[in-house]
mmCIF file of C-alpha atoms and ligand atoms in Angstrom:
data_model
loop_
_atom_site.group_PDB
_atom_site.id
_atom_site.type_symbol
_atom_site.label_atom_id
_atom_site.label_comp_id
_atom_site.label_asym_id
_atom_site.label_seq_id
_atom_site.Cartn_x
_atom_site.Cartn_y
_atom_site.Cartn_z
ATOM 1 C CA MET A 17 40.248 146.028 190.637
ATOM 2 C CA SER A 18 37.038 144.061 191.303
ATOM 3 C CA GLU A 19 36.595 140.761 189.467
ATOM 4 C CA LYS A 20 34.080 140.807 186.657
ATOM 5 C CA LEU A 21 30.714 139.142 187.272
ATOM 6 C CA ILE A 22 30.243 136.007 185.176
ATOM 7 C CA HIS A 23 26.650 134.773 185.027
ATOM 8 C CA ASP A 24 25.940 131.075 184.672
ATOM 9 C CA ILE A 25 23.190 131.549 182.101
ATOM 10 C CA VAL A 26 22.156 134.566 180.068
ATOM 11 C CA ILE A 27 18.936 134.114 178.111
ATOM 12 C CA ILE A 28 18.449 136.421 175.150
ATOM 13 C CA GLY A 29 14.703 136.948 174.680
ATOM 14 C CA GLY A 30 11.926 136.627 177.229
ATOM 15 C CA GLY A 31 9.274 134.542 175.477
ATOM 16 C CA PRO A 32 7.874 131.318 176.952
ATOM 17 C CA GLY A 33 11.071 129.385 176.106
ATOM 18 C CA GLY A 34 13.290 132.017 177.697
ATOM 19 C CA MET A 35 11.140 132.445 180.790
ATOM 20 C CA THR A 36 10.931 128.692 181.372
ATOM 21 C CA ALA A 37 14.719 128.482 181.011
ATOM 22 C CA ALA A 38 14.946 131.252 183.615
ATOM 23 C CA LEU A 39 12.685 129.324 185.978
ATOM 24 C CA TYR A 40 14.759 126.147 185.612
ATOM 25 C CA GLY A 41 18.041 128.066 185.865
ATOM 26 C CA GLY A 42 16.940 129.897 188.990
ATOM 27 C CA ARG A 43 15.622 126.746 190.600
ATOM 28 C CA ALA A 44 18.941 124.995 189.896
ATOM 29 C CA GLU A 45 20.561 127.880 191.818
ATOM 30 C CA LEU A 46 22.382 129.068 188.734
ATOM 31 C CA ASP A 47 22.941 132.805 188.308
ATOM 32 C CA THR A 48 20.381 133.399 185.567
ATOM 33 C CA LEU A 49 19.601 136.616 183.702
ATOM 34 C CA ILE A 50 17.091 137.273 180.902
ATOM 35 C CA LEU A 51 17.867 140.097 178.479
ATOM 36 C CA GLU A 52 14.707 141.281 176.711
ATOM 37 C CA LYS A 53 14.670 144.256 174.369
ATOM 38 C CA ASN A 54 10.894 144.790 174.278
ATOM 39 C CA PHE A 55 8.337 143.201 176.581
ATOM 40 C CA HIS A 56 8.438 139.800 178.262
ATOM 41 C CA GLY A 57 6.171 137.179 176.700
ATOM 42 C CA GLY A 58 7.215 137.596 173.069
ATOM 43 C CA GLN A 59 4.553 136.705 170.517
ATOM 44 C CA MET A 60 2.489 135.036 173.242
ATOM 45 C CA VAL A 61 1.455 138.516 174.416
ATOM 46 C CA SER A 62 -0.461 139.058 171.188
ATOM 47 C CA THR A 63 -2.473 135.850 171.596
ATOM 48 C CA ASN A 64 -5.879 136.449 173.089
ATOM 49 C CA GLU A 65 -7.074 133.072 174.300
ATOM 50 C CA ILE A 66 -4.606 130.302 175.089
ATOM 51 C CA GLU A 67 -6.542 127.118 175.608
ATOM 52 C CA ASN A 68 -3.961 124.432 174.865
ATOM 53 C CA TYR A 69 -1.515 124.989 177.709
ATOM 54 C CA PRO A 70 -2.025 122.082 180.131
ATOM 55 C CA ALA A 71 -3.893 122.802 183.354
ATOM 56 C CA LEU A 72 -4.758 126.331 182.220
ATOM 57 C CA PRO A 73 -7.839 125.824 180.055
ATOM 58 C CA ASP A 74 -8.806 129.471 180.111
ATOM 59 C CA THR A 75 -5.853 131.857 180.076
ATOM 60 C CA ASN A 76 -4.552 134.546 177.738
ATOM 61 C CA GLY A 77 -1.138 135.653 176.495
ATOM 62 C CA ILE A 78 -0.628 138.573 178.861
ATOM 63 C CA GLU A 79 -1.708 136.645 181.941
ATOM 64 C CA LEU A 80 0.473 133.634 181.093
ATOM 65 C CA SER A 81 3.472 135.885 180.311
ATOM 66 C CA ASN A 82 3.219 137.718 183.607
ATOM 67 C CA THR A 83 2.737 134.501 185.571
ATOM 68 C CA MET A 84 5.737 132.853 183.881
ATOM 69 C CA LEU A 85 7.956 135.822 184.675
ATOM 70 C CA GLU A 86 6.853 135.967 188.311
ATOM 71 C CA HIS A 87 7.442 132.211 188.607
ATOM 72 C CA ALA A 88 11.008 132.566 187.246
ATOM 73 C CA LYS A 89 11.709 135.534 189.536
ATOM 74 C CA LYS A 90 10.455 133.561 192.536
ATOM 75 C CA PHE A 91 13.429 131.251 192.035
ATOM 76 C CA GLY A 92 15.894 134.114 191.742
ATOM 77 C CA ALA A 93 16.103 134.690 187.980
ATOM 78 C CA LYS A 94 16.489 138.321 186.931
ATOM 79 C CA ILE A 95 15.361 140.239 183.871
ATOM 80 C CA ASP A 96 16.966 143.291 182.334
ATOM 81 C CA TYR A 97 15.127 145.088 179.533
ATOM 82 C CA LYS A 98 17.933 145.639 177.052
ATOM 83 C CA GLY A 99 18.968 144.369 173.620
ATOM 84 C CA VAL A 100 22.183 142.549 172.730
ATOM 85 C CA ASP A 101 24.346 144.006 169.929
ATOM 86 C CA SER A 102 26.914 141.209 169.598
ATOM 87 C CA ILE A 103 28.271 138.031 171.176
ATOM 88 C CA GLU A 104 31.943 137.174 171.405
ATOM 89 C CA ILE A 105 33.454 133.921 172.666
ATOM 90 C CA MET A 106 36.550 134.466 174.770
ATOM 91 C CA GLU A 107 39.563 132.168 175.077
ATOM 92 C CA ASP A 108 38.325 130.552 178.279
ATOM 93 C CA GLY A 109 34.923 129.789 176.705
ATOM 94 C CA VAL A 110 33.182 132.624 178.555
ATOM 95 C CA LYS A 111 30.782 134.531 176.320
ATOM 96 C CA LYS A 112 30.901 138.331 176.224
ATOM 97 C CA LEU A 113 27.649 140.070 175.294
ATOM 98 C CA ILE A 114 27.799 143.689 174.176
ATOM 99 C CA CYS A 115 24.656 145.636 175.062
ATOM 100 C CA GLY A 116 25.224 149.264 174.076
ATOM 101 C CA SER A 117 27.952 150.478 176.409
ATOM 102 C CA ASP A 118 27.577 147.482 178.743
ATOM 103 C CA GLU A 119 29.520 144.224 178.665
ATOM 104 C CA ILE A 120 27.862 141.141 180.162
ATOM 105 C CA PHE A 121 29.826 137.931 180.782
ATOM 106 C CA THR A 122 28.307 134.474 180.988
ATOM 107 C CA LYS A 123 29.289 130.815 180.917
ATOM 108 C CA THR A 124 26.318 129.853 178.737
ATOM 109 C CA VAL A 125 23.865 131.607 176.440
ATOM 110 C CA ILE A 126 20.325 130.525 175.630
ATOM 111 C CA LEU A 127 19.067 132.080 172.397
ATOM 112 C CA SER A 128 15.349 132.728 172.648
ATOM 113 C CA MET A 129 14.727 135.631 170.296
ATOM 114 C CA GLY A 130 11.693 134.073 168.603
ATOM 115 C CA SER A 131 10.298 135.343 165.348
ATOM 116 C CA THR A 132 8.516 138.462 164.093
ATOM 117 C CA PRO A 133 5.562 138.744 161.708
ATOM 118 C CA ARG A 134 6.309 138.306 158.011
ATOM 119 C CA LYS A 135 5.261 141.136 155.705
ATOM 120 C CA LEU A 136 3.488 140.900 152.366
ATOM 121 C CA ASN A 137 5.963 143.444 150.945
ATOM 122 C CA LEU A 138 3.262 145.301 149.023
ATOM 123 C CA ASP A 139 3.393 148.967 148.081
ATOM 124 C CA LYS A 140 1.750 151.034 150.831
ATOM 125 C CA GLU A 141 2.137 148.240 153.407
ATOM 126 C CA ASP A 142 4.676 150.264 155.376
ATOM 127 C CA LYS A 143 3.054 153.627 154.674
ATOM 128 C CA LEU A 144 -0.331 152.446 155.982
ATOM 129 C CA ALA A 145 1.026 150.384 158.899
ATOM 130 C CA GLY A 146 -0.905 151.595 161.939
ATOM 131 C CA ARG A 147 -3.416 153.275 159.602
ATOM 132 C CA GLY A 148 -5.432 150.214 158.771
ATOM 133 C CA ILE A 149 -2.600 147.717 158.310
ATOM 134 C CA GLY A 150 -1.767 145.663 161.383
ATOM 135 C CA TYR A 151 0.081 142.520 162.431
ATOM 136 C CA CYS A 152 -1.543 141.968 165.819
ATOM 137 C CA ALA A 153 -5.322 141.662 165.910
ATOM 138 C CA ILE A 154 -5.361 141.314 169.682
ATOM 139 C CA CYS A 155 -3.435 144.575 170.077
ATOM 140 C CA ASP A 156 -5.307 146.674 167.527
ATOM 141 C CA GLY A 157 -8.613 144.854 166.954
ATOM 142 C CA GLY A 158 -10.435 147.227 169.303
ATOM 143 C CA PHE A 159 -10.196 149.996 166.682
ATOM 144 C CA TYR A 160 -12.435 148.000 164.364
ATOM 145 C CA LYS A 161 -15.619 147.723 166.398
ATOM 146 C CA ASN A 162 -18.522 147.540 163.919
ATOM 147 C CA LYS A 163 -16.134 148.014 160.995
ATOM 148 C CA VAL A 164 -15.087 145.803 158.096
ATOM 149 C CA VAL A 165 -11.754 143.987 158.335
ATOM 150 C CA ALA A 166 -9.777 141.366 156.455
ATOM 151 C CA VAL A 167 -7.189 138.909 157.721
ATOM 152 C CA ASN A 168 -4.606 137.388 155.397
ATOM 153 C CA GLY A 169 -3.246 133.896 156.066
ATOM 154 C CA GLY A 170 -4.465 130.375 156.694
ATOM 155 C CA GLY A 171 -2.563 129.250 159.798
ATOM 156 C CA ASP A 172 -3.557 129.170 163.473
ATOM 157 C CA THR A 173 -2.736 132.855 163.923
ATOM 158 C CA ALA A 174 -4.841 134.045 160.983
ATOM 159 C CA VAL A 175 -7.850 131.937 161.995
ATOM 160 C CA GLU A 176 -7.581 132.972 165.648
ATOM 161 C CA ASP A 177 -7.347 136.600 164.554
ATOM 162 C CA ALA A 178 -10.377 136.257 162.284
ATOM 163 C CA LEU A 179 -12.391 134.649 165.100
ATOM 164 C CA TYR A 180 -11.360 137.334 167.557
ATOM 165 C CA LEU A 181 -12.261 140.100 165.114
ATOM 166 C CA SER A 182 -15.600 138.451 164.270
ATOM 167 C CA ARG A 183 -16.716 139.279 167.808
ATOM 168 C CA LEU A 184 -16.029 142.990 167.264
ATOM 169 C CA ALA A 185 -16.254 143.841 163.609
ATOM 170 C CA SER A 186 -19.401 144.024 161.472
ATOM 171 C CA LYS A 187 -17.784 141.881 158.754
ATOM 172 C CA VAL A 188 -14.596 139.825 158.563
ATOM 173 C CA TYR A 189 -12.935 138.359 155.460
ATOM 174 C CA LEU A 190 -10.220 135.728 155.684
ATOM 175 C CA ILE A 191 -8.063 135.728 152.573
ATOM 176 C CA HIS A 192 -6.063 132.574 152.010
ATOM 177 C CA ARG A 193 -3.885 131.566 149.088
ATOM 178 C CA ARG A 194 -5.020 127.914 148.965
ATOM 179 C CA ASP A 195 -8.283 125.963 149.073
ATOM 180 C CA GLU A 196 -7.615 124.522 152.529
ATOM 181 C CA LEU A 197 -6.441 126.019 155.786
ATOM 182 C CA ARG A 198 -3.279 125.130 157.642
ATOM 183 C CA ALA A 199 -4.911 125.957 161.005
ATOM 184 C CA ASN A 200 -5.894 123.152 163.361
ATOM 185 C CA LYS A 201 -9.285 121.501 162.921
ATOM 186 C CA THR A 202 -10.839 122.921 166.090
ATOM 187 C CA LEU A 203 -10.162 126.453 164.906
ATOM 188 C CA GLN A 204 -11.398 125.600 161.421
ATOM 189 C CA THR A 205 -14.713 124.305 162.774
ATOM 190 C CA ARG A 206 -15.181 127.481 164.781
ATOM 191 C CA LEU A 207 -14.295 129.605 161.799
ATOM 192 C CA PHE A 208 -16.831 127.939 159.546
ATOM 193 C CA ASP A 209 -19.510 128.553 162.203
ATOM 194 C CA SER A 210 -18.521 132.165 162.803
ATOM 195 C CA GLY A 211 -19.844 134.038 159.785
ATOM 196 C CA VAL A 212 -16.331 134.971 158.614
ATOM 197 C CA GLU A 213 -16.222 134.984 154.809
ATOM 198 C CA VAL A 214 -13.265 132.973 153.525
ATOM 199 C CA VAL A 215 -11.844 134.191 150.219
ATOM 200 C CA TRP A 216 -10.167 131.015 148.964
ATOM 201 C CA ASN A 217 -7.260 130.597 146.552
ATOM 202 C CA SER A 218 -6.546 134.291 146.722
ATOM 203 C CA THR A 219 -3.625 136.604 147.306
ATOM 204 C CA ILE A 220 -3.620 140.325 147.890
ATOM 205 C CA LYS A 221 -2.263 142.190 144.899
ATOM 206 C CA GLU A 222 -2.748 145.756 146.030
ATOM 207 C CA ILE A 223 -3.670 147.842 149.048
ATOM 208 C CA LYS A 224 -5.605 151.015 148.230
ATOM 209 C CA GLY A 225 -5.927 154.169 150.283
ATOM 210 C CA GLU A 226 -3.916 157.320 150.877
ATOM 211 C CA ASP A 227 -4.052 158.225 154.584
ATOM 212 C CA LYS A 228 -5.781 155.024 155.599
ATOM 213 C CA VAL A 229 -6.693 151.677 154.092
ATOM 214 C CA GLN A 230 -9.784 151.812 151.903
ATOM 215 C CA SER A 231 -9.747 148.553 149.988
ATOM 216 C CA ILE A 232 -7.673 145.635 148.794
ATOM 217 C CA ILE A 233 -7.491 143.966 145.414
ATOM 218 C CA THR A 234 -7.377 140.183 145.622
ATOM 219 C CA VAL A 235 -6.530 137.800 142.803
ATOM 220 C CA ASP A 236 -8.127 134.362 142.608
ATOM 221 C CA LYS A 237 -5.406 132.099 141.271
ATOM 222 C CA THR A 238 -7.887 129.557 139.855
ATOM 223 C CA ASP A 239 -9.024 131.969 137.119
ATOM 224 C CA ASN A 240 -6.916 135.115 137.694
ATOM 225 C CA SER A 241 -10.073 137.107 138.430
ATOM 226 C CA GLU A 242 -9.666 140.200 140.581
ATOM 227 C CA ARG A 243 -11.939 141.429 143.317
ATOM 228 C CA GLU A 244 -11.916 144.746 145.151
ATOM 229 C CA ILE A 245 -12.935 144.416 148.808
ATOM 230 C CA GLU A 246 -13.654 147.585 150.751
ATOM 231 C CA ILE A 247 -12.253 147.365 154.255
ATOM 232 C CA ASP A 248 -11.306 149.549 157.194
ATOM 233 C CA GLY A 249 -8.484 147.310 158.334
ATOM 234 C CA LEU A 250 -6.214 144.496 157.178
ATOM 235 C CA PHE A 251 -4.388 142.156 159.538
ATOM 236 C CA ILE A 252 -1.483 140.292 157.982
ATOM 237 C CA ALA A 253 -0.919 136.904 159.673
ATOM 238 C CA ILE A 254 1.258 134.958 157.256
ATOM 239 C CA GLY A 255 3.815 133.463 159.606
ATOM 240 C CA GLY A 256 7.056 134.627 161.131
ATOM 241 C CA ILE A 257 10.693 135.391 160.382
ATOM 242 C CA PRO A 258 13.253 134.035 162.878
ATOM 243 C CA GLN A 259 15.120 136.795 164.706
ATOM 244 C CA SER A 260 18.514 135.181 164.270
ATOM 245 C CA ASP A 261 20.509 138.093 162.767
ATOM 246 C CA LEU A 262 22.491 138.470 165.995
ATOM 247 C CA VAL A 263 23.969 134.995 165.598
ATOM 248 C CA ASN A 264 24.099 134.403 161.857
ATOM 249 C CA ASP A 265 27.913 134.404 161.934
ATOM 250 C CA LEU A 266 28.093 132.472 165.170
ATOM 251 C CA VAL A 267 25.848 129.391 165.054
ATOM 252 C CA GLU A 268 24.543 127.144 162.305
ATOM 253 C CA LEU A 269 21.249 128.250 160.726
ATOM 254 C CA ASN A 270 19.083 126.531 158.132
ATOM 255 C CA LYS A 271 18.157 128.158 154.814
ATOM 256 C CA GLN A 272 15.175 129.959 156.376
ATOM 257 C CA GLY A 273 17.333 131.397 159.164
ATOM 258 C CA TYR A 274 16.168 129.081 161.970
ATOM 259 C CA ILE A 275 18.886 127.882 164.382
ATOM 260 C CA VAL A 276 19.877 124.249 164.011
ATOM 261 C CA THR A 277 20.038 122.363 167.330
ATOM 262 C CA ASP A 278 20.135 118.800 168.523
ATOM 263 C CA GLU A 279 17.377 117.372 170.685
ATOM 264 C CA ASP A 280 18.992 118.918 173.790
ATOM 265 C CA CYS A 281 18.655 122.375 172.195
ATOM 266 C CA LYS A 282 22.457 122.563 171.751
ATOM 267 C CA THR A 283 23.719 124.607 168.824
ATOM 268 C CA ASN A 284 26.998 123.730 167.118
ATOM 269 C CA ILE A 285 28.834 126.062 169.550
ATOM 270 C CA PRO A 286 29.565 124.647 173.032
ATOM 271 C CA GLY A 287 27.657 126.464 175.753
ATOM 272 C CA ILE A 288 25.173 128.089 173.352
ATOM 273 C CA TYR A 289 21.606 126.762 173.152
ATOM 274 C CA ALA A 290 18.471 127.792 171.248
ATOM 275 C CA VAL A 291 14.871 127.439 172.413
ATOM 276 C CA GLY A 292 11.377 128.180 171.111
ATOM 277 C CA ASP A 293 10.324 129.556 167.753
ATOM 278 C CA ILE A 294 13.854 130.520 166.693
ATOM 279 C CA ARG A 295 15.070 126.957 166.316
ATOM 280 C CA VAL A 296 14.372 124.336 163.664
ATOM 281 C CA LYS A 297 11.397 122.301 164.927
ATOM 282 C CA SER A 298 8.093 120.941 163.714
ATOM 283 C CA LEU A 299 5.690 122.501 166.222
ATOM 284 C CA ARG A 300 6.016 126.118 167.357
ATOM 285 C CA GLN A 301 3.742 126.548 170.366
ATOM 286 C CA VAL A 302 3.983 127.928 173.897
ATOM 287 C CA ILE A 303 4.179 124.412 175.315
ATOM 288 C CA THR A 304 7.020 123.311 173.012
ATOM 289 C CA ALA A 305 8.956 126.530 173.681
ATOM 290 C CA ALA A 306 8.554 125.983 177.421
ATOM 291 C CA ALA A 307 9.764 122.385 177.097
ATOM 292 C CA ASP A 308 12.818 123.611 175.170
ATOM 293 C CA GLY A 309 13.637 126.006 178.016
ATOM 294 C CA ALA A 310 13.747 123.169 180.543
ATOM 295 C CA ILE A 311 15.828 120.948 178.253
ATOM 296 C CA ALA A 312 18.337 123.670 177.406
ATOM 297 C CA VAL A 313 18.995 124.450 181.073
ATOM 298 C CA HIS A 314 19.538 120.790 181.833
ATOM 299 C CA ALA A 315 22.213 120.719 179.094
ATOM 300 C CA ALA A 316 23.683 124.064 180.203
ATOM 301 C CA GLU A 317 24.009 122.885 183.798
ATOM 302 C CA LYS A 318 25.992 119.853 182.650
ATOM 303 C CA TYR A 319 28.197 122.029 180.427
ATOM 304 C CA ILE A 320 28.950 124.419 183.310
ATOM 305 C CA LEU A 321 29.882 121.536 185.638
ATOM 306 C CA GLU A 322 32.231 120.044 183.070
ATOM 307 C CA ASN A 323 33.809 123.234 181.742
ATOM 308 C CA HIS A 324 33.832 126.020 184.353
HETATM 309 P P1 LIG B 410 2.106 129.477 159.831
HETATM 310 O O1 LIG B 410 1.592 128.261 160.514
HETATM 311 O O2 LIG B 410 3.453 129.471 159.203
HETATM 312 O O3 LIG B 410 1.017 129.861 158.715
HETATM 313 C C1 LIG B 410 1.247 130.919 157.837
HETATM 314 C C2 LIG B 410 0.071 131.025 156.897
HETATM 315 O O4 LIG B 410 0.276 132.142 156.035
HETATM 316 C C3 LIG B 410 -0.100 129.787 156.023
HETATM 317 O O5 LIG B 410 -1.471 129.500 155.856
HETATM 318 C C4 LIG B 410 0.545 130.214 154.708
HETATM 319 O O6 LIG B 410 -0.081 129.652 153.595
HETATM 320 C C5 LIG B 410 0.284 131.700 154.688
HETATM 321 N N1 LIG B 410 1.341 132.444 153.992
HETATM 322 C C6 LIG B 410 2.697 132.357 154.191
HETATM 323 N N2 LIG B 410 3.336 133.234 153.398
HETATM 324 C C7 LIG B 410 2.382 133.861 152.679
HETATM 325 C C8 LIG B 410 2.407 134.876 151.679
HETATM 326 N N3 LIG B 410 3.555 135.422 151.278
HETATM 327 N N4 LIG B 410 1.240 135.299 151.163
HETATM 328 C C9 LIG B 410 0.065 134.762 151.577
HETATM 329 N N5 LIG B 410 -0.044 133.797 152.509
HETATM 330 C C10 LIG B 410 1.106 133.364 153.058
HETATM 331 O O7 LIG B 410 2.106 130.776 160.792
HETATM 332 P P2 LIG B 410 1.204 131.132 162.077
HETATM 333 O O8 LIG B 410 -0.229 130.923 161.797
HETATM 334 O O9 LIG B 410 1.635 132.488 162.516
HETATM 335 O O10 LIG B 410 1.659 130.077 163.158
HETATM 336 C C11 LIG B 410 3.058 129.998 163.524
HETATM 337 C C12 LIG B 410 3.230 128.871 164.548
HETATM 338 O O11 LIG B 410 2.587 129.252 165.748
HETATM 339 C C13 LIG B 410 2.561 127.577 164.087
HETATM 340 O O12 LIG B 410 3.357 126.497 164.489
HETATM 341 C C14 LIG B 410 1.243 127.560 164.797
HETATM 342 O O13 LIG B 410 0.748 126.270 165.052
HETATM 343 C C15 LIG B 410 1.618 128.276 166.097
HETATM 344 N N6 LIG B 410 0.417 128.924 166.675
HETATM 345 C C16 LIG B 410 -0.339 128.174 167.518
HETATM 346 C C17 LIG B 410 -1.466 128.724 168.087
HETATM 347 C C18 LIG B 410 -2.297 127.871 169.014
HETATM 348 O O14 LIG B 410 -2.034 126.682 169.122
HETATM 349 N N7 LIG B 410 -3.291 128.411 169.684
HETATM 350 C C19 LIG B 410 -1.848 130.041 167.799
HETATM 351 C C20 LIG B 410 -1.062 130.776 166.926
HETATM 352 C C21 LIG B 410 0.073 130.195 166.356
HETATM 353 P P3 LIG B 410 0.063 128.072 153.270
HETATM 354 O O15 LIG B 410 -0.846 127.384 154.225
HETATM 355 O O16 LIG B 410 -0.380 128.006 151.841
HETATM 356 O O17 LIG B 410 1.518 127.745 153.440
#
């Protein structure tokens, strides 16, 4: 019987943290495999302009994703487009990953599953998803040329989405629940110069429309007044939910479901690391995810030397 293949590093999730880990793993001549259930790049793919990644003043999410993957592959890392159903730790410390009918064995695991967009959980939100309701302005914004759209949220994503849409749509509303934005100041300055109408202190109470979105009802929390805004599309950009279900019985999570790590990206389980948006951290950006990837591999390499 042939001996089973044991990888050095398996990275679950191919966002910027995972792909940087793959680059560092490959370059350290470790047998490195990324498992990605959708597309490589993660949430970065739905970012139009990326202008805060050093030395690349003018790139975009798709371009940076493809370049990162090619860079990792150049050093021998591999990618397999499949999801992981469960992780088991064997007696010798090797980790067994179940992927459908496949079993994958590895000395270390780097968790890089990122986060997915949070929903408003309003009636009709699911029914009208793809029929006026969207979570990715870069993906679906093209449908709203010369139409009226709203974006909900006050962070970097919402403001970037509103700016992107303002170049296509005839009118853009940004609906935010407070009287100041969370987004960085550069984006705020651009927003205030863009013609986007900000609806302050307001939440969305109702989405109207049967086969497609027709309007939303907002409530201004300063006086409880309601406003009906007719729109063709609504983009919801109110943050993310960490995709940590796979490991909620395996590693320590905080109350919001983010993975707790130390500064070397180590979880509480030896040989398991977490990088990027899925871990507890103060700044979730491409650059900080990429840095995590490098740090986690450095720790994983040491663990492999000492334990396998
Ligand atoms: P975020 O920073 O968590 O902001 C979420 C926004 O949605 C906040 O303004 C929040 O309001 C609002 N919100 C949350 N729950 C809500 C609800 N139930 N109803 C209404 N509003 C709600 O999320 P993000 O903008 O997606 O950004 C995520 C991370 O990615 C951040 O670290 C961000 O810096 C980073 N990012 C960076 C860039 C860039 O640098 N180019 C681009 C995109 C994202 P409050 O402000 O009142 O809490």
